[in-house]
Coordinates of C-alpha atoms in Angstrom, one line a residue:
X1 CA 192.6 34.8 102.2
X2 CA 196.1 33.6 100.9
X3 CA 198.8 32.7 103.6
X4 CA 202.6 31.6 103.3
X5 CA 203.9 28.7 104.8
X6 CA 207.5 27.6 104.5
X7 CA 208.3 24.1 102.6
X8 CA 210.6 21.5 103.3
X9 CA 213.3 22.9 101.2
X10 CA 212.8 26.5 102.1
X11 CA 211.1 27.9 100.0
X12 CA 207.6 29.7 100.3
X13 CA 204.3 28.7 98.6
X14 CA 200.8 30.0 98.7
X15 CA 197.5 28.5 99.6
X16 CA 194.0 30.2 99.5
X17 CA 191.6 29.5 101.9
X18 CA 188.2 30.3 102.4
X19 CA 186.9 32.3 105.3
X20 CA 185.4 29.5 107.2
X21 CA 188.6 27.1 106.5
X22 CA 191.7 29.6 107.4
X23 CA 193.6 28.0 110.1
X24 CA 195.4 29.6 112.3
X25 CA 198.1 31.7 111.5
X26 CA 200.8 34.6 112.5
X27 CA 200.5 37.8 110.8
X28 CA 203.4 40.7 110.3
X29 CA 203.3 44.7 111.1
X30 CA 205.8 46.6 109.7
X31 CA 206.5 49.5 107.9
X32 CA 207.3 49.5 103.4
X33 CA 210.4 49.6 102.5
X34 CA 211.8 50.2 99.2
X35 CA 212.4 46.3 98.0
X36 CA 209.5 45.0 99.3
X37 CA 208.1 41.1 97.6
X38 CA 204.9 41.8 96.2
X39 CA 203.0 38.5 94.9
X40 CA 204.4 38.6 91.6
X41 CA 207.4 38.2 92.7
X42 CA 206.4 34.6 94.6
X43 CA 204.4 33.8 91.6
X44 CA 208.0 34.0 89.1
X45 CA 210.3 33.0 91.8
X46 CA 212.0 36.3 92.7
X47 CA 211.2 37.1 95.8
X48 CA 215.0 35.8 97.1
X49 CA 217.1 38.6 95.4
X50 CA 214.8 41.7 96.7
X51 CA 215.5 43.5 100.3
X52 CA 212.0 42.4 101.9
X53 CA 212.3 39.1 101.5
X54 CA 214.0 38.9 104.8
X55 CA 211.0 40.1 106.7
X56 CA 208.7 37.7 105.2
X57 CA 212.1 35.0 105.8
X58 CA 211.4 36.1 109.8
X59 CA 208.3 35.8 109.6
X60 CA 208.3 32.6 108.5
X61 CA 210.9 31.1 111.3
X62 CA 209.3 32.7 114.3
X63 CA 205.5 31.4 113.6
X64 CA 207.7 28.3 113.0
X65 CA 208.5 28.9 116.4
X66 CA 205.3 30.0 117.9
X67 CA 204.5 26.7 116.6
X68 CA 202.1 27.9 113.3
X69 CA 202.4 26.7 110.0
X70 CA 200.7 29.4 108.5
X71 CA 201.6 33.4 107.8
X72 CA 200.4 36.5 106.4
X73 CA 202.7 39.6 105.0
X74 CA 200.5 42.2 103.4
X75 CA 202.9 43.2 100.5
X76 CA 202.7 39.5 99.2
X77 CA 199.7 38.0 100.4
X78 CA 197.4 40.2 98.0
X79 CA 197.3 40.5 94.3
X80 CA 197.2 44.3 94.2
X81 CA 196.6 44.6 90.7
X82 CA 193.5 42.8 91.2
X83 CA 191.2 45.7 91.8
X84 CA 188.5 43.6 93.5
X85 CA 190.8 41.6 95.6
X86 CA 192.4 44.7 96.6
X87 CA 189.1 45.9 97.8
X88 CA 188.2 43.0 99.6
X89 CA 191.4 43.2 101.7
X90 CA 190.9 46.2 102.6
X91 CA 188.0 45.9 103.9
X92 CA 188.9 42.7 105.5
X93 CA 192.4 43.9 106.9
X94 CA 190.8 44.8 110.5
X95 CA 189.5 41.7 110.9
X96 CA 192.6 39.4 109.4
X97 CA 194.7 41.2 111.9
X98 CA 191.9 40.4 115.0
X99 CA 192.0 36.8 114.0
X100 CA 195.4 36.2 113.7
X101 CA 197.2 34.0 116.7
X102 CA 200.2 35.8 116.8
X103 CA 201.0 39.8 115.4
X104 CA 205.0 40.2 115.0
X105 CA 205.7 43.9 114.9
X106 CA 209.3 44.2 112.8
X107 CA 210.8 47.7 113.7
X108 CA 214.5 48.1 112.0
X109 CA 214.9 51.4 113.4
X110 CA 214.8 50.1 116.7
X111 CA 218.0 48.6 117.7
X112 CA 219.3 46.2 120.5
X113 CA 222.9 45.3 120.0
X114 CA 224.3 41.9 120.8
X115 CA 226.2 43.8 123.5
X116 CA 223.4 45.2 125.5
X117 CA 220.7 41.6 125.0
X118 CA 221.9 40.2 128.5
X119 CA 220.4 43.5 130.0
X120 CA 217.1 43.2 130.8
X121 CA 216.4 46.8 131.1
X122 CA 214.3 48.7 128.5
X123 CA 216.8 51.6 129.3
X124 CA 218.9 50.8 126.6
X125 CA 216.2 51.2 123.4
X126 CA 213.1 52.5 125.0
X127 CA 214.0 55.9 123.3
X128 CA 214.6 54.8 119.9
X129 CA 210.7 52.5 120.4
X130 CA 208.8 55.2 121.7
X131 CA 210.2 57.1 118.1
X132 CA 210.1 54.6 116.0
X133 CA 208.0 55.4 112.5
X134 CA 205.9 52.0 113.1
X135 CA 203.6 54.7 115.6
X136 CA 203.9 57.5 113.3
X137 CA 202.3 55.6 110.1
X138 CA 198.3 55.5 109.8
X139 CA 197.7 51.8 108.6
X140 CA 199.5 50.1 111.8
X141 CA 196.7 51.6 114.3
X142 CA 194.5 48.7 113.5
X143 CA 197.5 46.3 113.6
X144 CA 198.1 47.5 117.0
X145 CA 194.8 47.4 118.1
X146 CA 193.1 44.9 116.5
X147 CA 195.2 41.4 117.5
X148 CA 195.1 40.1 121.0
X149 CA 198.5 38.9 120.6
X150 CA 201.2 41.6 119.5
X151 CA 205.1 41.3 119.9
X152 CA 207.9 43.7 119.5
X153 CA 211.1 42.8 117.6
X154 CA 214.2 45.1 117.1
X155 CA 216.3 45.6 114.0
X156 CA 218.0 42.1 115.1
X157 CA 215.3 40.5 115.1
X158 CA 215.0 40.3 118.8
X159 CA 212.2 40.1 121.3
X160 CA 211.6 43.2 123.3
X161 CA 208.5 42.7 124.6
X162 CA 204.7 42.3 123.9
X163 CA 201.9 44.8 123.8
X164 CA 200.7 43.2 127.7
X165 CA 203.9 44.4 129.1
X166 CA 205.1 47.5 127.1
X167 CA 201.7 48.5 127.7
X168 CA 203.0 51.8 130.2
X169 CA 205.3 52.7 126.9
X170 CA 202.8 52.2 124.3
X171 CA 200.0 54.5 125.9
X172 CA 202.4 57.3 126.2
X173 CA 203.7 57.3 123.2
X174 CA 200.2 57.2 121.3
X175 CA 197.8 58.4 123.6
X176 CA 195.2 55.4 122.8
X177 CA 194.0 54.2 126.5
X178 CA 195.0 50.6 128.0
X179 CA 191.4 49.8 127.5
X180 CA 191.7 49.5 124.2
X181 CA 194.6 47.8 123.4
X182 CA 193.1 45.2 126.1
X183 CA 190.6 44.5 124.1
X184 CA 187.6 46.6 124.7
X185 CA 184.9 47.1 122.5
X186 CA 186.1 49.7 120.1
X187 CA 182.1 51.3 119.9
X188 CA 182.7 52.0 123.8
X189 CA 184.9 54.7 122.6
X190 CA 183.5 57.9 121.3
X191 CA 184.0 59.0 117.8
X192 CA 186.0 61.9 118.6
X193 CA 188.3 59.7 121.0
X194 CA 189.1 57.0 118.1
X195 CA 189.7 59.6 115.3
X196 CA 192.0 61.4 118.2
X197 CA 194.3 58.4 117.7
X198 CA 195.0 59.3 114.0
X199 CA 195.6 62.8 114.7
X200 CA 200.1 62.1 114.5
X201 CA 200.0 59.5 111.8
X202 CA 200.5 59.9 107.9
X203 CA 199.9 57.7 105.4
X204 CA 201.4 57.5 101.5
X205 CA 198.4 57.8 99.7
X206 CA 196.2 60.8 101.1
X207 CA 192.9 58.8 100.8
X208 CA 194.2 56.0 103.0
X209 CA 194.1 58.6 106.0
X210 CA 190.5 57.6 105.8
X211 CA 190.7 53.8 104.6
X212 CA 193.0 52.8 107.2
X213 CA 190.1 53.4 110.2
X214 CA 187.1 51.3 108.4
X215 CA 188.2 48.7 110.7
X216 CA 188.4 51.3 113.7
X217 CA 184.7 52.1 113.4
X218 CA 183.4 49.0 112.2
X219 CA 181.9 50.3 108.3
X220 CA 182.6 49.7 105.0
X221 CA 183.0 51.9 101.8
X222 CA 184.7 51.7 98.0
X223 CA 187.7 53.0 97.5
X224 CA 188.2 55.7 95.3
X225 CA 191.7 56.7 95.3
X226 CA 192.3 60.0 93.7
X227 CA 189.1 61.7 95.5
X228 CA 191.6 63.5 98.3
X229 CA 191.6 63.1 101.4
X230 CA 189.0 65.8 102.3
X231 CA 186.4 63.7 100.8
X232 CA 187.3 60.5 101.6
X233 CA 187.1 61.2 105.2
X234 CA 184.2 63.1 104.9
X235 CA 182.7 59.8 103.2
X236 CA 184.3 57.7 106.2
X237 CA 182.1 60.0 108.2
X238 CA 178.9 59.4 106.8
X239 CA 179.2 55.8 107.1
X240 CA 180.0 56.1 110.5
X241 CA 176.7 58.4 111.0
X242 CA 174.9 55.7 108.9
X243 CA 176.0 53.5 111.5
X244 CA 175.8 54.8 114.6
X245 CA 172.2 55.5 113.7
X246 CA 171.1 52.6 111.9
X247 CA 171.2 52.3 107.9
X248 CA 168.3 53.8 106.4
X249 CA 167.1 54.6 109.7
X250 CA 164.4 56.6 107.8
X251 CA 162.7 53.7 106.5
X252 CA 163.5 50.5 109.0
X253 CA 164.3 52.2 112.5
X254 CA 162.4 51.1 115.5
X255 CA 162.4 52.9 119.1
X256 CA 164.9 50.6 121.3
X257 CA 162.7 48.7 124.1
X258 CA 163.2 46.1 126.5
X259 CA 159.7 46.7 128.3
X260 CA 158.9 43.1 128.0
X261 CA 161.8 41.9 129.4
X262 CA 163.1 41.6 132.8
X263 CA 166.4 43.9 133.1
X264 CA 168.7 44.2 135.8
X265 CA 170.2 47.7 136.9
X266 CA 173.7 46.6 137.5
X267 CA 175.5 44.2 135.2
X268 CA 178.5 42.8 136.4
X269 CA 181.8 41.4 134.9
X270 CA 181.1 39.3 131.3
X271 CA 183.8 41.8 129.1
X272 CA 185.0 38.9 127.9
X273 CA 181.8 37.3 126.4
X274 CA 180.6 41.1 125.4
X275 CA 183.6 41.4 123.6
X276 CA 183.6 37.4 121.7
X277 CA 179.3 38.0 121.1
X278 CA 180.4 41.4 119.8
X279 CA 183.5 39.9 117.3
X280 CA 180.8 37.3 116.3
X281 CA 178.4 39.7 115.0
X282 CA 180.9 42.3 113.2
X283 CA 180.2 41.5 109.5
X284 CA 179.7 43.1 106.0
X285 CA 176.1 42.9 106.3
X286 CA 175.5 39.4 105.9
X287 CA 173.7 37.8 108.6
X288 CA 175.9 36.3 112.1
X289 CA 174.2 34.6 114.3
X290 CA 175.7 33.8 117.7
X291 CA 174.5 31.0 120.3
X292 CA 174.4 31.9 124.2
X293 CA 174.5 28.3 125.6
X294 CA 175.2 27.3 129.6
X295 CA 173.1 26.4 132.4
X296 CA 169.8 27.6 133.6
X297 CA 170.7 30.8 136.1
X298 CA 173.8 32.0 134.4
X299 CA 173.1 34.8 132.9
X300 CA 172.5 34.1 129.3
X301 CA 169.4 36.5 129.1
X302 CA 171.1 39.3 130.9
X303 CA 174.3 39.1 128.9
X304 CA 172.2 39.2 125.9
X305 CA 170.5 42.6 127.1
X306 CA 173.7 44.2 128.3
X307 CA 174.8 43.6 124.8
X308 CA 171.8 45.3 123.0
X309 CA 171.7 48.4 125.3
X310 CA 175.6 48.8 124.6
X311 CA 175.1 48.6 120.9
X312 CA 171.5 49.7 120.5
X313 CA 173.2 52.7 118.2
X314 CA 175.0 50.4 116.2
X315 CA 171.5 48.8 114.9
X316 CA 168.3 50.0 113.0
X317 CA 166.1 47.9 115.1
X318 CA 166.5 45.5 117.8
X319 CA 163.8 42.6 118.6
X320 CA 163.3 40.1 121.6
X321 CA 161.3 37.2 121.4
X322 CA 160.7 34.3 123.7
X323 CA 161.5 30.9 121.9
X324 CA 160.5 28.7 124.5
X325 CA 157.9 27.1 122.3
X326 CA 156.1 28.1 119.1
X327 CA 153.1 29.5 120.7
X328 CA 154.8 31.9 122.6
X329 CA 157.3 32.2 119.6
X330 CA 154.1 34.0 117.4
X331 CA 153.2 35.9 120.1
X332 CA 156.8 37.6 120.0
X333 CA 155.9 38.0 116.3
X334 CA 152.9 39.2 116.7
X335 CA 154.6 42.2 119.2
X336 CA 157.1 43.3 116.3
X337 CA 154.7 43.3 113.6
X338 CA 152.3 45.6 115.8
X339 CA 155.3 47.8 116.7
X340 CA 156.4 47.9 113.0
X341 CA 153.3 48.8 111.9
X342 CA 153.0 51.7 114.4
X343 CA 155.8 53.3 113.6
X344 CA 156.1 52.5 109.7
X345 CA 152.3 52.7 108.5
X346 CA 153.1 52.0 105.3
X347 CA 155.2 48.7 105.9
X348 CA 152.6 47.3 103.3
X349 CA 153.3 43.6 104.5
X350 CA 151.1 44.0 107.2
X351 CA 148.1 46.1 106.5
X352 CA 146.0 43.4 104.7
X353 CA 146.7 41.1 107.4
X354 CA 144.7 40.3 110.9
X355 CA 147.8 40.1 113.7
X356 CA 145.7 39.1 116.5
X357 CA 144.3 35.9 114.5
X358 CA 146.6 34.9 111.8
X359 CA 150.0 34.2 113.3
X360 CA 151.5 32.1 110.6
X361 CA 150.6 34.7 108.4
X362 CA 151.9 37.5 110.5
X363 CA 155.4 35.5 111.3
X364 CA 155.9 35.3 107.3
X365 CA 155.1 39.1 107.1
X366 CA 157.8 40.1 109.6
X367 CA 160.4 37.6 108.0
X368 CA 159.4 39.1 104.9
X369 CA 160.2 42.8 105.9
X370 CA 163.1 41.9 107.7
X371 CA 164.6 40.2 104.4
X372 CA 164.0 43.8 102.0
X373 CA 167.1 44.1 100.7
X374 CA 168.1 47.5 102.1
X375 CA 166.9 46.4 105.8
X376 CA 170.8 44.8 107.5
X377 CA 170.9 46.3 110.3
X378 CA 168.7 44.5 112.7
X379 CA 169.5 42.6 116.0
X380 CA 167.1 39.4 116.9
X381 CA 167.2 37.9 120.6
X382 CA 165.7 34.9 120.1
X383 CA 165.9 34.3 123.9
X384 CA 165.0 30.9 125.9
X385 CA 165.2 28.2 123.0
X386 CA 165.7 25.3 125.6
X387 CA 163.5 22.9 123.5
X388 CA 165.5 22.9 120.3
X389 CA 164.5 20.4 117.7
X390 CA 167.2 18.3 116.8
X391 CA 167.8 15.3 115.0
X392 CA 166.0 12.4 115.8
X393 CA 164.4 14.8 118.5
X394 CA 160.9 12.9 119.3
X395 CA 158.8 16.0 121.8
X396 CA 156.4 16.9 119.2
X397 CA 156.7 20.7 121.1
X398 CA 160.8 20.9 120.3
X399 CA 160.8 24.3 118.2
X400 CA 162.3 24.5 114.5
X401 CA 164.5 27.5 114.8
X402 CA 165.1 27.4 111.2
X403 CA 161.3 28.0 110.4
X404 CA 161.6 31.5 112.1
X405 CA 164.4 32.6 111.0
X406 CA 164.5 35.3 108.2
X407 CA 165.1 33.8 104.5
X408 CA 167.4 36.3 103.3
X409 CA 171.0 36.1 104.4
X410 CA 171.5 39.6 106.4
X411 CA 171.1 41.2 110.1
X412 CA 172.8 39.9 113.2
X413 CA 170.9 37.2 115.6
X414 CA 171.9 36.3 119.2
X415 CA 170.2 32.7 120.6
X416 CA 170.0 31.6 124.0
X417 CA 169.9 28.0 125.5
X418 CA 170.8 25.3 127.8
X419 CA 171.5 23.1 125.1
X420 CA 175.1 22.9 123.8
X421 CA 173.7 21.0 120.8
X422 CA 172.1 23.7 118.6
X423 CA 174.4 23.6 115.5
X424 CA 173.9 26.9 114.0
X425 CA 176.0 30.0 114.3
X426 CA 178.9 31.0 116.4
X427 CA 178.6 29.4 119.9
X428 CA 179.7 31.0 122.9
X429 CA 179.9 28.8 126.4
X430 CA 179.0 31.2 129.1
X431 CA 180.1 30.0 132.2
X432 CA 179.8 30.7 136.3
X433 CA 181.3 33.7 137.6
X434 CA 184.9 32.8 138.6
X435 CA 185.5 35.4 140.6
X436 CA 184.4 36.0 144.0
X437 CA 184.2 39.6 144.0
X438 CA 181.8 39.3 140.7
X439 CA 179.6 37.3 143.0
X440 CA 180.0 39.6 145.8
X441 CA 178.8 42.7 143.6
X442 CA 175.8 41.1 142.4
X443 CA 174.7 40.7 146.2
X444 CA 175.6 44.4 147.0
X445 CA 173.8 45.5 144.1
X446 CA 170.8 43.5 144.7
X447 CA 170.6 43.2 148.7
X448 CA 172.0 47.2 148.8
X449 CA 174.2 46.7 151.5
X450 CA 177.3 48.2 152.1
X451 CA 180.8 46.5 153.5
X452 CA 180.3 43.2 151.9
X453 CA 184.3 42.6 150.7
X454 CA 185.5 42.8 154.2
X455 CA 181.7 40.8 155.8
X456 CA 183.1 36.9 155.9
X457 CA 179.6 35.7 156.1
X458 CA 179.0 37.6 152.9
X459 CA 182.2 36.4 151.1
X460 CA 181.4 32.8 152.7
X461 CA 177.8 33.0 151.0
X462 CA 179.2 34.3 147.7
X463 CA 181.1 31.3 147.6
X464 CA 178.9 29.4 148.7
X465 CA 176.2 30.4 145.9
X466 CA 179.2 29.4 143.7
X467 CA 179.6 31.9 141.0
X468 CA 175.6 31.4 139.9
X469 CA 174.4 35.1 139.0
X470 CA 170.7 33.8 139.2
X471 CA 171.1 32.3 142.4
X472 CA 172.8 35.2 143.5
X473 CA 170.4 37.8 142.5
X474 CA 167.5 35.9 144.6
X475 CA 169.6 35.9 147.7
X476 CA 170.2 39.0 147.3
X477 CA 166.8 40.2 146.5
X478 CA 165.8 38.2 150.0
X479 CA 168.1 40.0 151.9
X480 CA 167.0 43.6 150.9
X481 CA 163.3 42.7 152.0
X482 CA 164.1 41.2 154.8
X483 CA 166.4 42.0 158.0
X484 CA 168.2 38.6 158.4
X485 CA 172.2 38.5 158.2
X486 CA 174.2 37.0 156.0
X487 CA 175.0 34.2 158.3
X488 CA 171.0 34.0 159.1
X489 CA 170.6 33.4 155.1
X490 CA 173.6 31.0 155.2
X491 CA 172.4 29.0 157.5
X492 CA 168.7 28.9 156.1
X493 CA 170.4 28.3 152.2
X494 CA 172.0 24.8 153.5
X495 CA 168.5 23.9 155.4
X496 CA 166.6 24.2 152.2
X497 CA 169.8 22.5 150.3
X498 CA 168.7 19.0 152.5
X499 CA 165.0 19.9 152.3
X500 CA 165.3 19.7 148.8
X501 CA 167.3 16.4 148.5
X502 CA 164.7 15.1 150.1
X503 CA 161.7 16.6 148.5
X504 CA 162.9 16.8 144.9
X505 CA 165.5 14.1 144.1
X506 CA 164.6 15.1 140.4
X507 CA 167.3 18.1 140.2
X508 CA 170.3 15.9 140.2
X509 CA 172.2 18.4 139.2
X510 CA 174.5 20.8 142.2
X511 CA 173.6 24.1 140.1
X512 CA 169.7 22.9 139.7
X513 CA 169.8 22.3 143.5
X514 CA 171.5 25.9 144.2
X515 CA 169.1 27.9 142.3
X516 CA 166.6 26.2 143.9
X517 CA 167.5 26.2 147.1
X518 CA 167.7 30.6 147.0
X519 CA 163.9 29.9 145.6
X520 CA 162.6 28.3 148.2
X521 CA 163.7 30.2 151.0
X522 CA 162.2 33.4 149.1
X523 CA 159.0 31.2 148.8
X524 CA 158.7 30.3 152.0
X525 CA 158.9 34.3 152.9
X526 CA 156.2 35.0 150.9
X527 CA 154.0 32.2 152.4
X528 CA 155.0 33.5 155.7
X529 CA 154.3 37.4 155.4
X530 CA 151.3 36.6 152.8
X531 CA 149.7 33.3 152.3
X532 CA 147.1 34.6 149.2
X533 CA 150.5 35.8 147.4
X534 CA 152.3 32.1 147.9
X535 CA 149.3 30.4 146.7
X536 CA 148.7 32.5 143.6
X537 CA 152.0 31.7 142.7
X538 CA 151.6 28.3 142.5
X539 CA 148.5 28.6 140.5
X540 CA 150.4 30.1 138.0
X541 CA 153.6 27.8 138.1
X542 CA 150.7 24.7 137.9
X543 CA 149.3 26.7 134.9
X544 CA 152.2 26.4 132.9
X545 CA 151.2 22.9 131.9
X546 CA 154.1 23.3 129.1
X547 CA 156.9 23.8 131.7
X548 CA 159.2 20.6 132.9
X549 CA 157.8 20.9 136.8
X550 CA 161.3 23.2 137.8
X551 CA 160.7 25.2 134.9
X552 CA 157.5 26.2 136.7
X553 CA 159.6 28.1 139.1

């Protein structure tokens, strides 16, 4: 990716950067004119004398302002006679525009006269915005929606407002919903809804009616211009298909299930994480891999399943497997490659092999398929890795990640762990609930009672449990078996909070003491209303000789 910065003397230069060195940068939206500076122009030194050059010139100053070095302008950034670089920034335009700090949306037939910039009314140009040619064109939908950051400038250069809070505006004059240009995940729309958005827009060249949505739904294609419009949407379309259902589906797709995992019915809040783990994984088909890292309890596990049940379509096959050591790491292994071969006989890899006996051999065989060359669309949940071998990492049961990874560089992988140390992939710090009423709809959902907003011993509790969804799942699981009050479970939480201190001075830590704390008062229950129960348990929590003693929980 090539970006402009301004020199000391004023005039532009260009630097290249590779995709995991770009810093960060503003980026402009706007619509060709007839002079426009293309990059041949900066190469000989005559961008000055040509109309455009005063875009690129404000461009410049206000990241200058915005305090960014760095800047983007598509009609000189790319070398358009390069065929293959052209491609490429096509195909990467959706995603340069998400990743930029700052979007500057230049509109010169929008105008706010030195006269009327004391009023702080929209009265005065809202008319001539909600017109203005930027909506009517095709290629500024993504530039609209892609970038968190978007802001508004007249003909004078001036600031009218940003996309947060011209939002009302924006929505009625292009019919895409708030939700989107908020950031939601674009797949959460249906296909009918996104190519709706398109419906009033025109673009130049015919074919680029089709080009300029790759971003929108997330595929990639050649561009062939000259084949119409017709067929270049009706080849947009079968990627999309392609997919929506998984590439090749025919040969690599696997039945979606989570029946080895515990799922919750009601998942609360997280858009933000759904939307970063979902940004992490979007690719060309070369493998992403993004870490889940935070404390025990916080909902690593069930973000990571929200995430595959909201883009199951997007992928061929999805596949969990519990990391927390290597034993129970070939055993996950073991799972796929018996589920592979049920529902692909002749996956050749594994007929010649014994699954139940020879798990080394049957981890290579599933790494193996997973790494044909035509098999990219796969999702692995490589959940509970909180024994990560690290350097200088002594426990002779820390787990090699690396060694279970597929070889070839394709498909997406999500990890989750307590550790913030695992140096591979995109990490993402997921953090407690910050807002009350998150908390508070975790207990309605799992103690099903009504009224809790306006029950202060509820809200107090909430609180109290601290923003922890784990913790606040078992309280809330307590209190639909049981017929205490909220207060009841209030009082008996803080009891258990100063048994503990006592009992167990080895969780130092206040979340380690919280989740515990909501454990122990549902243990007790059990041991009350059935002894056997209570005591089988703890045969099984002394059986996992592998676990750190909490773990055993």
């Amino acid at each position: 990716m090539r970006l402009l910065q301004c020199n000391n003397d004023g005039d532009l230069s260009l630097t290249e950067f590779v995709e995991n060195d770009i810093p960060k940068y503003a980026i402009l939206s706007h619509r060709w004119g007839a002079e426009e500076v293309i990059f041949r122009d900066l190469i000989d030194g005559t961008s000055k004398v040509k109309a455009g050059y005063g875009k690129i010139q404000f461009c410049g100053e206000q990241s200058r302002r915005d305090g960014l070095q760095h800047f983007w302008v598509d009609t000189c950034c790319i070398d358009k006679s390069n065929t293959v670089e052209y491609q490429h920034a096509i195909n990467s335009m959706f995603r340069w525009y998400r990743d930029a700090t700052k979007c500057y949306v230049y509109l010169p037939d929008v105008s706010r006269p030195r006269s009327v910039l004391a009023d702080n009314s929209n009265e005065s140009w809202e008319s001539s915005f909600r017109k203005s040619e930027w909506f009517r064109r095709g290629w500024t939908l993504q530039e609209l929606i892609a970038p968190a950051s978007v802001d508004f400038f007249c003909k004078e250069r001036k600031l009218l407002g940003n996309k947060s809070n011209l939002e009302q505006v924006i929505c009625e004059t292009t019919g895409i919903p708030a939700t989107a240009l908020r950031g939601s995940v674009l797949s959460d729309f249906s296909v009918a809804e996104r190519m709706s958005w398109t419906e009033c827009r025109e673009t130049t060249y015919k074919e680029d009616k089709a080009y300029s949505l790759l971003g929108i739904f997330d595929v990639y294609m050649p561009l062939i211009y000259g084949e119409g419009k017709d067929r270049a949407l009706a080849r947009l379309r079968e990627e999309i298909d392609k997919s929506s259902r998984g590439f090749k589906r025919e040969d690599f797709s696997v039945a979606f299930s989570l029946s080895n995992v515990f799922d919750i019915e009601h998942f609360v809040a997280r858009t933000t994480e759904l939307a970063e783990i979902h940004k992490g994984l979007s690719g060309d088909g070369s493998r992403r891999i993004v870490v889940l890292h935070g404390l025990g309890g916080i909902g690593k596990t069930q973000l990571a399943i929200a995430y595959a049940k909201r883009h199951k379509d997007n992928y061929s096959a999805i596949f969990w497997l519990n990391i927390k050591d290597e034993d129970s790491l070939k055993q996950s292994f073991a799972k796929l490659a018996k589920q592979i071969s049920r529902e692909h006989p002749s996956a050749i890899r594994f007929s010649n092999i014994d699954i139940n006996q020879n798990l080394d051999e049957v981890v290579d065989s599933v790494k193996s398929w997973l790494s044909l060359p035509d098999n990219t669309r796969w999702l692995m949940i490589y959940d509970n890795y909180d024994n990560p071998k690290l350097s200088g990492e002594t426990d002779p049961a820390a787990v090699d990640i690396t060694k279970f990874l597929p070889e070839s560089y394709q498909g997406s992988i999500i990890i989750t762990t307590r550790s913030s140390e695992v140096r591979i992939g995109h990490p993402i710090q997921i953090r407690k609930l910050g807002n009350v009423d998150d908390g508070l709809e975790i207990l309605l959902n799992a103690s099903r009672r009504q009224g809790l907003i306006t029950d202060p011993d509820a809200v107090k509790l909430a609180k109290e449990l601290d923003g922890l969804p784990l913790a606040l799942a078992t309280a809330g699981a307590y209190l639909d078996q049981t017929a205490r009050s909220f207060s009841d479970y209030l009082r008996l939480y803080k009891e258990s909070w100063v048994r503990l201190k006592e009992t167990s001075p080895e969780l130092s830590s206040y979340e380690d003491r919280t989740l515990y704390s909501t454990w122990q008062i549902s243990f007790d229950n059990i041991k009350q209303r059935n002894p056997l129960s209570a005591h089988l348990l703890g045969l099984w929590a002394y059986s996992c000789r592998n676990a750190k003693p909490r773990q055993r929980i």
